[in-house]
Short mmCIF file of C-alpha atoms and ligand atoms in Angstrom, two decimals:
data_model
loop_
_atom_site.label_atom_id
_atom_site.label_comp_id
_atom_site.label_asym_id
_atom_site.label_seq_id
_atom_site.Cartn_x
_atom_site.Cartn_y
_atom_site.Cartn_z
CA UNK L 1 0.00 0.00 0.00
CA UNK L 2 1.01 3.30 -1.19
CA UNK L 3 2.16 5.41 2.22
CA UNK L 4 -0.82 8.22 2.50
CA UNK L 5 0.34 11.74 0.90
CA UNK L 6 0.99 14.68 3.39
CA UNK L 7 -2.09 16.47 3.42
CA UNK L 8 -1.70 19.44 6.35
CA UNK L 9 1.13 21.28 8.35
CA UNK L 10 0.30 22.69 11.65
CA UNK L 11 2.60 25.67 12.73
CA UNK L 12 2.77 26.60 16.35
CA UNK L 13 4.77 29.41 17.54
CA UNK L 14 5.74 29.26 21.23
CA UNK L 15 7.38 31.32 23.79
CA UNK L 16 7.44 29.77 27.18
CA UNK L 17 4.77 27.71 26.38
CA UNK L 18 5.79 24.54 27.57
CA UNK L 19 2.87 23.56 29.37
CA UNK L 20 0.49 24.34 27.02
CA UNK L 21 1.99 23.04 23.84
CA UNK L 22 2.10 19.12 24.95
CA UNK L 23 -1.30 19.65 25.68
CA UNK L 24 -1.97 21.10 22.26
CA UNK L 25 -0.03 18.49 19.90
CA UNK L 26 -2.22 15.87 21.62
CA UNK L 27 -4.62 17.62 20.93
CA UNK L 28 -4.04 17.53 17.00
CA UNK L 29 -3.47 14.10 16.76
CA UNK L 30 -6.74 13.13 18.26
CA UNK L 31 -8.44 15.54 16.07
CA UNK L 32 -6.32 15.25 12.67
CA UNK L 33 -7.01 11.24 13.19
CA UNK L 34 -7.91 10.87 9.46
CA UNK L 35 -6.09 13.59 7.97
CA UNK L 36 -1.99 13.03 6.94
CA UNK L 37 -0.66 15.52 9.17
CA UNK L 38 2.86 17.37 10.74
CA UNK L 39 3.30 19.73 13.46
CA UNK L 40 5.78 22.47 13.55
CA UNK L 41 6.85 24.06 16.70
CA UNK L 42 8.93 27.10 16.01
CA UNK L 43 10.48 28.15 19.46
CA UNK L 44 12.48 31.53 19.61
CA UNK L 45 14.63 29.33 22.06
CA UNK L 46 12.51 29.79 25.09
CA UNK L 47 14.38 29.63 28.93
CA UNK L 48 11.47 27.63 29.75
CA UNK L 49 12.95 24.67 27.72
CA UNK L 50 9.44 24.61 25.50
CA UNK L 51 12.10 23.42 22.61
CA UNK L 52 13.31 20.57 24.47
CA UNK L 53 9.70 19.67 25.73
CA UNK L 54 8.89 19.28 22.18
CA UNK L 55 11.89 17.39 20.94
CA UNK L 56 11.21 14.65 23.40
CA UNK L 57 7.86 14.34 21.74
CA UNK L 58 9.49 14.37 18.59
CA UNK L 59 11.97 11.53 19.15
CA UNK L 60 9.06 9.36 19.56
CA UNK L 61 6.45 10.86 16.83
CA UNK L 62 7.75 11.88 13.13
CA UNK L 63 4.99 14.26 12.97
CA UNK L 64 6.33 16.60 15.30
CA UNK L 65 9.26 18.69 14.67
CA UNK L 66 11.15 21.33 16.02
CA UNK L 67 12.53 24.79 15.05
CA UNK L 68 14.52 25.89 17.47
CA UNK L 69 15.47 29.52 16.67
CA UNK L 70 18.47 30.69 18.62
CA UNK L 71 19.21 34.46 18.90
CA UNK L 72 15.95 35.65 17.27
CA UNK L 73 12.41 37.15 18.35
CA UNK L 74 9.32 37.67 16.31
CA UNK L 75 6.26 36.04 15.78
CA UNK L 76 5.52 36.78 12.06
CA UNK L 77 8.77 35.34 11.44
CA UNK L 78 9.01 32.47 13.18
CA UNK L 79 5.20 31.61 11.27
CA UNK L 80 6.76 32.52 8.38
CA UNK L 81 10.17 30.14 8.30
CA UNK L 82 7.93 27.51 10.34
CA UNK L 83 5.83 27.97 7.14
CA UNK L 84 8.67 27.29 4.70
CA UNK L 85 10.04 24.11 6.50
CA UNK L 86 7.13 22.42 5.16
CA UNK L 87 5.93 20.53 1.85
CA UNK L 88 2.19 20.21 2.87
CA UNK L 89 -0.27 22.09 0.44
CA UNK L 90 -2.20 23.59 2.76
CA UNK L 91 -0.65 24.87 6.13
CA UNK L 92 -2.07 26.41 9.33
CA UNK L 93 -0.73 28.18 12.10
CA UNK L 94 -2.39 28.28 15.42
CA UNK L 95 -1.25 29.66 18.86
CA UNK L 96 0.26 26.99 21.50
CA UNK L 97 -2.05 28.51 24.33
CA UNK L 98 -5.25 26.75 23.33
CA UNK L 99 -7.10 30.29 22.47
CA UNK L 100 -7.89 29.41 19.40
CA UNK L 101 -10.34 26.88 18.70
CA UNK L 102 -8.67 23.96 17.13
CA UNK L 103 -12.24 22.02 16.43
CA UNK L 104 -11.74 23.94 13.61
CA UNK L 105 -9.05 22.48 11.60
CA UNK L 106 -10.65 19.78 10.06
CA UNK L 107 -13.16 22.29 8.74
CA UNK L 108 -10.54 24.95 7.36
CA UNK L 109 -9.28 22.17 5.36
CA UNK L 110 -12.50 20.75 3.93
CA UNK L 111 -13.25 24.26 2.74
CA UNK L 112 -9.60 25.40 1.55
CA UNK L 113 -9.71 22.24 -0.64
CA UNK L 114 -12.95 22.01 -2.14
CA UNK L 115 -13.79 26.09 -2.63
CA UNK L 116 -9.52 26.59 -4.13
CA UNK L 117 -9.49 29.28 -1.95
CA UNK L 118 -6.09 31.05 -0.65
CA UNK L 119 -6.70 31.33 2.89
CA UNK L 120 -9.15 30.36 5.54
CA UNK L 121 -9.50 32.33 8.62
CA UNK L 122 -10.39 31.21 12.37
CA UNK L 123 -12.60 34.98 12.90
CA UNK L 124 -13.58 36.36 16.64
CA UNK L 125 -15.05 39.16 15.22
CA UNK L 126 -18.34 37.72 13.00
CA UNK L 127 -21.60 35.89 13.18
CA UNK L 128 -20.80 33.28 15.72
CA UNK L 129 -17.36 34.36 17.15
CA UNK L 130 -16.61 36.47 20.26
CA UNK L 131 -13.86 38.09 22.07
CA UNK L 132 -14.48 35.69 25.01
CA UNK L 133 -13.38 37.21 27.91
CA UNK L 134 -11.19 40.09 26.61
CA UNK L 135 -10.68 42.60 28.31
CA UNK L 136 -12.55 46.24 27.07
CA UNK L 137 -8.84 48.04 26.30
CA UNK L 138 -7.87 45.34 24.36
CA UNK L 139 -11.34 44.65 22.20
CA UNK L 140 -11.36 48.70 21.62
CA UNK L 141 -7.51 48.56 20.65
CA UNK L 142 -8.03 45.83 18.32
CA UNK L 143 -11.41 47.58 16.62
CA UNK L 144 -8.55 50.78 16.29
CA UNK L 145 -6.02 48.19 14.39
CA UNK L 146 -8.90 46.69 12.40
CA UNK L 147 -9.60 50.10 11.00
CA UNK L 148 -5.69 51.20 10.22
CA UNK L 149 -5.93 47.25 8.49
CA UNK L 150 -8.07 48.86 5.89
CA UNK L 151 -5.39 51.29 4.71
CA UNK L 152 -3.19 48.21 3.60
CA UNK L 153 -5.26 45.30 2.67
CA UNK L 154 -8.24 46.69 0.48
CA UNK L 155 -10.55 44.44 2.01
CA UNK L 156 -13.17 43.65 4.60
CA UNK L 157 -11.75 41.18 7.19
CA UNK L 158 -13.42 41.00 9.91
CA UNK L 159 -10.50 39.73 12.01
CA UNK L 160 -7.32 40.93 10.06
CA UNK L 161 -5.53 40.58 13.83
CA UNK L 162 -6.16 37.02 13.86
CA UNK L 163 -3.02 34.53 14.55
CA UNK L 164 -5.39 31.43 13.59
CA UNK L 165 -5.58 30.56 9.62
CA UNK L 166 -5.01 28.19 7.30
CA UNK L 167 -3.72 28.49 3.63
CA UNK L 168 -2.80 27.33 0.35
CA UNK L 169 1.08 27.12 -0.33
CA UNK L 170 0.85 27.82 -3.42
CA UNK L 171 -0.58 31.43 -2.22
CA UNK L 172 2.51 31.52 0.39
CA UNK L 173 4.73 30.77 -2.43
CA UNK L 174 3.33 33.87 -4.81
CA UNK L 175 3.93 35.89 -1.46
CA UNK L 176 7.22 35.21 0.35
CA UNK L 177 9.18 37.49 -1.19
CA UNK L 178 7.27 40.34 -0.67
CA UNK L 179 6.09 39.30 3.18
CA UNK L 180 7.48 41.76 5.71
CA UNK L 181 8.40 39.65 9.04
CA UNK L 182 7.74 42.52 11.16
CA UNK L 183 6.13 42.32 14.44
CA UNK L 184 2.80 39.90 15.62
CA UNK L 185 0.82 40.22 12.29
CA UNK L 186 1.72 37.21 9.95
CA UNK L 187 -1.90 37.69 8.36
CA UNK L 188 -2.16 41.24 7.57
CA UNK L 189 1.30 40.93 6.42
CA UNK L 190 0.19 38.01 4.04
CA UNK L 191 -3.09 39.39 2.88
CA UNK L 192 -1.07 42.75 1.92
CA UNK L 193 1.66 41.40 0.16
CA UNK L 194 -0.41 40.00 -2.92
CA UNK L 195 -0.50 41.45 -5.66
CA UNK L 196 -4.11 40.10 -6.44
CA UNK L 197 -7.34 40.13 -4.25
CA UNK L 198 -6.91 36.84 -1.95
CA UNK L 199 -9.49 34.68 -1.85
CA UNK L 200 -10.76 33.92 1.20
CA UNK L 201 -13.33 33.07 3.84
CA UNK L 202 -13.64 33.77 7.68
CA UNK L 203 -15.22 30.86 10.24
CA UNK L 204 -16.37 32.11 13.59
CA UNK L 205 -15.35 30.47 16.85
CA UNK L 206 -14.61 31.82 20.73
CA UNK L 207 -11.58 33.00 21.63
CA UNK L 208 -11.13 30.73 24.75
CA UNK L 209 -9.00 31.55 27.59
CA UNK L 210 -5.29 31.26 27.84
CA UNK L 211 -4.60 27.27 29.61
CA UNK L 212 -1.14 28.09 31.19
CA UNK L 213 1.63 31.13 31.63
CA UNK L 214 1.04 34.63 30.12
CA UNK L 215 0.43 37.08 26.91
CA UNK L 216 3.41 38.04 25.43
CA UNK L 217 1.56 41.21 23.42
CA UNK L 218 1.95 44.38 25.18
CA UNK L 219 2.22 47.99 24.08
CA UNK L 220 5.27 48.02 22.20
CA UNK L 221 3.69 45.52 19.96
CA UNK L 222 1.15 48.15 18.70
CA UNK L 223 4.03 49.90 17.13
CA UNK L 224 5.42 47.00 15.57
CA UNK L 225 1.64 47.33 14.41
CA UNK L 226 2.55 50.62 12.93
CA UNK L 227 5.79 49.76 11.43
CA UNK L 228 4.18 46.82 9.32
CA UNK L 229 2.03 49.01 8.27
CA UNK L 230 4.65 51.59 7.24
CA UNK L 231 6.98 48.96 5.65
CA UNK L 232 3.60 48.03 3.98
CA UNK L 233 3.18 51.36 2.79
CA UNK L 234 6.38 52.71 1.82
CA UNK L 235 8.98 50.02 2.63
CA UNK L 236 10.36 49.95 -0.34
CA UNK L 237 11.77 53.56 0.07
CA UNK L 238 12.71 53.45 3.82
CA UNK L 239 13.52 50.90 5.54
CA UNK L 240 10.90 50.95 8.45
CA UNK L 241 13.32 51.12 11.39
CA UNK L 242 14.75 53.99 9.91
CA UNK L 243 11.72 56.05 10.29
CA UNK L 244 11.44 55.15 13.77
CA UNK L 245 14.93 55.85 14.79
CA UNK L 246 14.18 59.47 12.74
CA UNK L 247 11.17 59.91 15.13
CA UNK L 248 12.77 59.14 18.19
CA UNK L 249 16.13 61.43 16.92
CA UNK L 250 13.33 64.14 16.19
CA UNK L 251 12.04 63.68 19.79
CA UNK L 252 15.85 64.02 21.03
CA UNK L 253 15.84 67.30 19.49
CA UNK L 254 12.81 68.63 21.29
CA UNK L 255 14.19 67.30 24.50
CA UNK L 256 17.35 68.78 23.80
CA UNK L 257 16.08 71.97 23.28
CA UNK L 258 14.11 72.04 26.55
CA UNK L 259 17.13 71.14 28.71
CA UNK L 260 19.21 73.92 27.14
CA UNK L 261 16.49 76.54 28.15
CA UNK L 262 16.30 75.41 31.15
CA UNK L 263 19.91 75.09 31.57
CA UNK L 264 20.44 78.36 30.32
CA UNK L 265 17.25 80.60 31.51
CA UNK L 266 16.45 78.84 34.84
CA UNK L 267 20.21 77.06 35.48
CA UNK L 268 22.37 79.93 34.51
CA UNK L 269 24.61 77.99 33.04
CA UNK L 270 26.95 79.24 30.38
CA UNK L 271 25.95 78.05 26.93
CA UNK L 272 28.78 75.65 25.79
CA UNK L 273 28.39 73.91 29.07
CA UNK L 274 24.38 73.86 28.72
CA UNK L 275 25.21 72.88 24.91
CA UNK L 276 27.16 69.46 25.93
CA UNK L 277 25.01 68.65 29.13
CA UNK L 278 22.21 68.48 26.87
CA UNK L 279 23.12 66.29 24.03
CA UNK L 280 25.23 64.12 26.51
CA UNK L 281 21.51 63.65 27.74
CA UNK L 282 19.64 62.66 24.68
CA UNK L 283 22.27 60.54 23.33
CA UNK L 284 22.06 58.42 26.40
CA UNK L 285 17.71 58.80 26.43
CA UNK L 286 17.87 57.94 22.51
CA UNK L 287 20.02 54.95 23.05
CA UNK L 288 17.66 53.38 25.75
CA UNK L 289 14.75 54.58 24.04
CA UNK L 290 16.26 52.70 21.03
CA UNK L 291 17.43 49.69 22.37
CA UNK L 292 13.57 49.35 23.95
CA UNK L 293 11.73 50.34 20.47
CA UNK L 294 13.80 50.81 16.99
CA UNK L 295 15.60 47.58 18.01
CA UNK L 296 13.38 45.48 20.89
CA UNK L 297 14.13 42.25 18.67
CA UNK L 298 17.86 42.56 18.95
CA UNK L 299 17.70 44.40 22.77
CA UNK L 300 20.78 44.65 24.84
CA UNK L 301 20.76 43.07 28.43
CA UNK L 302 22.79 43.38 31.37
CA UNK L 303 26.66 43.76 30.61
CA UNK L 304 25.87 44.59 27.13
CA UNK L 305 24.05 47.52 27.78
CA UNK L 306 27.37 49.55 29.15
CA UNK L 307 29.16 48.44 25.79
CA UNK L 308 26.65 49.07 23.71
CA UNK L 309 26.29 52.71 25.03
CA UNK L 310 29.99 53.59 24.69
CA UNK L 311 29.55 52.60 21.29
CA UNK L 312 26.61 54.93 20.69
CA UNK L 313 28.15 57.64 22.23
CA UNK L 314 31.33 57.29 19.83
CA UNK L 315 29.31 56.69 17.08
CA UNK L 316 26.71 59.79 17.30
CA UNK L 317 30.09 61.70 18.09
CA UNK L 318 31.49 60.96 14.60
CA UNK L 319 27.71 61.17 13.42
CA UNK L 320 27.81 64.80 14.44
CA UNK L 321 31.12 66.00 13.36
CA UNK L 322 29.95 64.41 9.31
CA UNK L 323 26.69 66.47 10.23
CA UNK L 324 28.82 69.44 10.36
CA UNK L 325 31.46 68.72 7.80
CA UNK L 326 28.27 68.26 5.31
CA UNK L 327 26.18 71.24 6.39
CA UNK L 328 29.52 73.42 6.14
CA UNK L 329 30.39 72.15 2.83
CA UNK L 330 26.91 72.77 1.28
CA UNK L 331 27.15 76.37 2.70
CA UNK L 332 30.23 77.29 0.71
CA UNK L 333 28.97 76.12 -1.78
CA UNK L 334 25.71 78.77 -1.70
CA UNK L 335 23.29 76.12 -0.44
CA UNK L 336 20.38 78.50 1.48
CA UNK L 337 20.87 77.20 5.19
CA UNK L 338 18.24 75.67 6.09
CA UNK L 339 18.63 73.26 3.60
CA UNK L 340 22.80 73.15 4.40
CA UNK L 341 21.26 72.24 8.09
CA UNK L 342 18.89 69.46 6.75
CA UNK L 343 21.15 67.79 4.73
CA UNK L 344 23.81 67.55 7.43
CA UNK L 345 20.98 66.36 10.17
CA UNK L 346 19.85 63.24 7.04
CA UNK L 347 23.29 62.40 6.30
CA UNK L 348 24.42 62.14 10.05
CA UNK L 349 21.73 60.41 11.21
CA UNK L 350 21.87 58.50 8.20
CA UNK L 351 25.60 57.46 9.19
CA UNK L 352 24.04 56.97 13.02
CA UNK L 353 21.12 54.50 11.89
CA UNK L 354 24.23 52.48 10.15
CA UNK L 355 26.85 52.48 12.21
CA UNK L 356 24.48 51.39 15.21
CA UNK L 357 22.65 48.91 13.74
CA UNK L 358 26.24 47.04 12.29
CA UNK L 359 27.42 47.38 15.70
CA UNK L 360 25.66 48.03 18.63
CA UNK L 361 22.35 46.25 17.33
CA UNK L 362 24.25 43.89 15.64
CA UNK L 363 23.11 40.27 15.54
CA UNK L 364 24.32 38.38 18.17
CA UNK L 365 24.42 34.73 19.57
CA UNK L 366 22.97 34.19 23.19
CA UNK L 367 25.60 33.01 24.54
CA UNK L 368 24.72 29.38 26.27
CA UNK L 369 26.08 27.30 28.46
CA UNK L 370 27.77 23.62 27.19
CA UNK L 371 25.59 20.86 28.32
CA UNK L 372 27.91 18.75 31.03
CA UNK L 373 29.77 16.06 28.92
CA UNK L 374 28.53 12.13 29.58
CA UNK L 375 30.89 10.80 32.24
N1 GDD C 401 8.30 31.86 18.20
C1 GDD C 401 7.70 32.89 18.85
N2 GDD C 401 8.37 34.07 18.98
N3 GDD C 401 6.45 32.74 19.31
C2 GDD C 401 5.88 33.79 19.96
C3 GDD C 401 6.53 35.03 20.15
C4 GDD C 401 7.85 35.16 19.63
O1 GDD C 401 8.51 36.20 19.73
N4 GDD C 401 5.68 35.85 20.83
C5 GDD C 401 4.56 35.15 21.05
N5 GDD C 401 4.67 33.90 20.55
C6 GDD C 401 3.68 32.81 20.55
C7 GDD C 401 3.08 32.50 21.90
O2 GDD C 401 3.85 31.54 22.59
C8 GDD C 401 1.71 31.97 21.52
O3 GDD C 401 1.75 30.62 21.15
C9 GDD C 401 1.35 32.80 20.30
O4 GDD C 401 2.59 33.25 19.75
C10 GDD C 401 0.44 34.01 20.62
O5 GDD C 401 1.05 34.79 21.63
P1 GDD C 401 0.21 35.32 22.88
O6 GDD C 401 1.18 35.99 23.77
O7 GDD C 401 -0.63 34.23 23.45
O8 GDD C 401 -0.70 36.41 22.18
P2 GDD C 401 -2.18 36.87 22.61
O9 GDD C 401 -3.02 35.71 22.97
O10 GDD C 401 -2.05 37.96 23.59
O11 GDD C 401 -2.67 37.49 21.20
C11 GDD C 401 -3.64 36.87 20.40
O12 GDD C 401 -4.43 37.85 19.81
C12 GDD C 401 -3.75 38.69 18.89
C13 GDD C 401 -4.69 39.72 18.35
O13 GDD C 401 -5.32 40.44 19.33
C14 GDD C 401 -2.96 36.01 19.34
O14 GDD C 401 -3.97 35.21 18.71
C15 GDD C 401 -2.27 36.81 18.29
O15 GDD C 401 -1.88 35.93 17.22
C16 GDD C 401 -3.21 37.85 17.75
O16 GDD C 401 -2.52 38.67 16.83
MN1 MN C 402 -2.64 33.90 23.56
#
């Protein structure tokens, strides 16, 4: 007898979700009984040990595997390379908290297969489906998001937040070059990035309850909302981190006006001195205000953040004397000088944006420790 052909893919991103994710990939199998079937855990190397939970199902089970990402944060991207590890033709990605209703499944496919669509899409938000228990702030913030959605996708989804879905890979394939990776939304980030209207329906279900441990969404993730939709918008002109580090540089300057007038009007302190106390200031405010938002995915912890502060300082030093050197030579050379000003301020922070994100923010290993060699 023929072995069956590989029908489905389950991805499962997890943080710290070691608890629930067992639970979940026996779950699957119970339900995806009659259905050829793999489950992906992508793990962004968790210090619960989810990876190694999941392994020691794996060494038993051929349906279950594990990518352990080492290094790396981001749950678009870990859908989207859990996603490409696959060869099923139709692949869904669910959370590992048991929120989303996995009853589902078997129902996504059905209707993926026999209607050709693109995408199917577990919905809170239509006939049927409910927030569950969520609380008001984050119901209204998600109406907010569902609204900015618009701008990007040219089309009515009802849930475009929604981490629960299933589609073709034939659609992923026409997509993955143009997908963004940026931040928690794999499915407005998919639905924008074709080039054609998607096809697609929505099923309803409850959004249940987390089983076991905790969210991992919190503010900052509404402006990694912002910046996929930015990146959608006008990626291909500037890069998307680049306009936040601008904003937050643009906020240094307002800051570093304030302190000199208040240095100099209510300190009395001579204006050289006021000068450098000031932008000694909002160099060190950028670079934590940086390290928290421009580059949370790469942030530096504990002895790195003293390094990695020397090495902004030196670099927004050089940063600053190119500033100059530009803005002086476009004066000579009759530019008006508010424009001489500009282009110094682009082509420093320019230089800044580069220098820090090849060195401070630079990828880096997390250094682990050696498991104890077998005596
Ligand atoms: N690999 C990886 N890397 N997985 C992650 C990361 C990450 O950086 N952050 C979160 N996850 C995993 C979690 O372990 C969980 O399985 C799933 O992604 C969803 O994370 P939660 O922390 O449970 O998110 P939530 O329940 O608050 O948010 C839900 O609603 C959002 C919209 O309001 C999810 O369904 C989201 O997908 C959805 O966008
Ligand atoms: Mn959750």
């Amino acid at each position: 007898m023929p072995a069956a052909l590989l029908q489905l893919a389950v991805v499962v991103p997890t943080f710290n979700e070691r608890a629930n994710v067992i639970e979940l990939i026996a779950r699957l199998h119970a339900l995806l009984r009659d259905i050829d079937h793999e489950i992906i855990v992508v793990d962004d190397d968790s210090p619960d040990g989810t990876a190694e939970a999941v392994r020691e199902v794996a060494r038993e089970d051929r349906r279950v595997r594990v990518l352990q990402r080492v290094g790396r944060r981001g749950l678009s991207s870990a859908c989207i390379e859990g996603m490409m590890t696959t060869a099923a033709p139709a692949i869904a990605v669910i959370d590992a908290d048991l929120q989303h209703d996995e009853t589902l499944l078997p129902q996504m496919l059905e209707r993926l297969t026999s209607e050709s669509l693109d995408l199917v899409i577990g919905t809170r938000n239509a006939g049927g489906g409910s927030m569950g228990s969520f609380a008001e702030s984050r119901v209204r913030l998600s109406e907010a998001g569902r609204t900015l959605s618009r701008l990007v996708t040219h089309s009515e989804l009802s849930d475009p937040m929604s981490g629960f879905f299933m589609l073709d890979r034939r659609f992923l394939e026409e997509v993955i070059g143009s997908l963004s990776g940026v931040g928690f939304k794999i499915l407005l980030d998919l639905i924008a990035s074709s080039a054609r209207p998607v096809r697609f329906v929505e099923i309803p279900y409850h959004f249940r309850e987390r089983l076991h441990g905790e969210s991992k969404l919190d503010v900052v993730v509404g402006l990694e909302y912002l910046l996929l939709l930015i990146d959608k918008k006008i990626g291909d002109l500037i890069p998307p981190r680049f306009v936040v580090f601008g904003a937050v540089g643009g906020a240094g300057v307002v800051l570093h006006l304030a302190i000199l007038w208040a240095l100099l009007r209510l300190g009395g302190q001579r204006f050289l001195v006021a000068q450098a106390v000031a932008a000694f200031v909002v160099m060190t405010v950028n670079f934590f205000v940086n390290n928290a938002l421009t580059w949370r995915d790469r942030r530096l912890r504990g002895r790195a953040v003293m390094l990695g502060l020397l090495q902004f300082y030196a670099a927004c030093a050089i940063g600053a004397f190119v500033n100059v050197r530009v803005a002086a030579y476009a004066i000579q050379h009759g530019t008006p000088w508010y424009l001489a000003g500009l282009a110094g301020l682009l082509v420093g922070s320019v230089w800044n944006f580069a220098v820090t994100a090849a060195t401070t923010w630079r990828v880096r290993r997390r250094r682990r420790a050696r498991p104890a060699a077998a005596a």
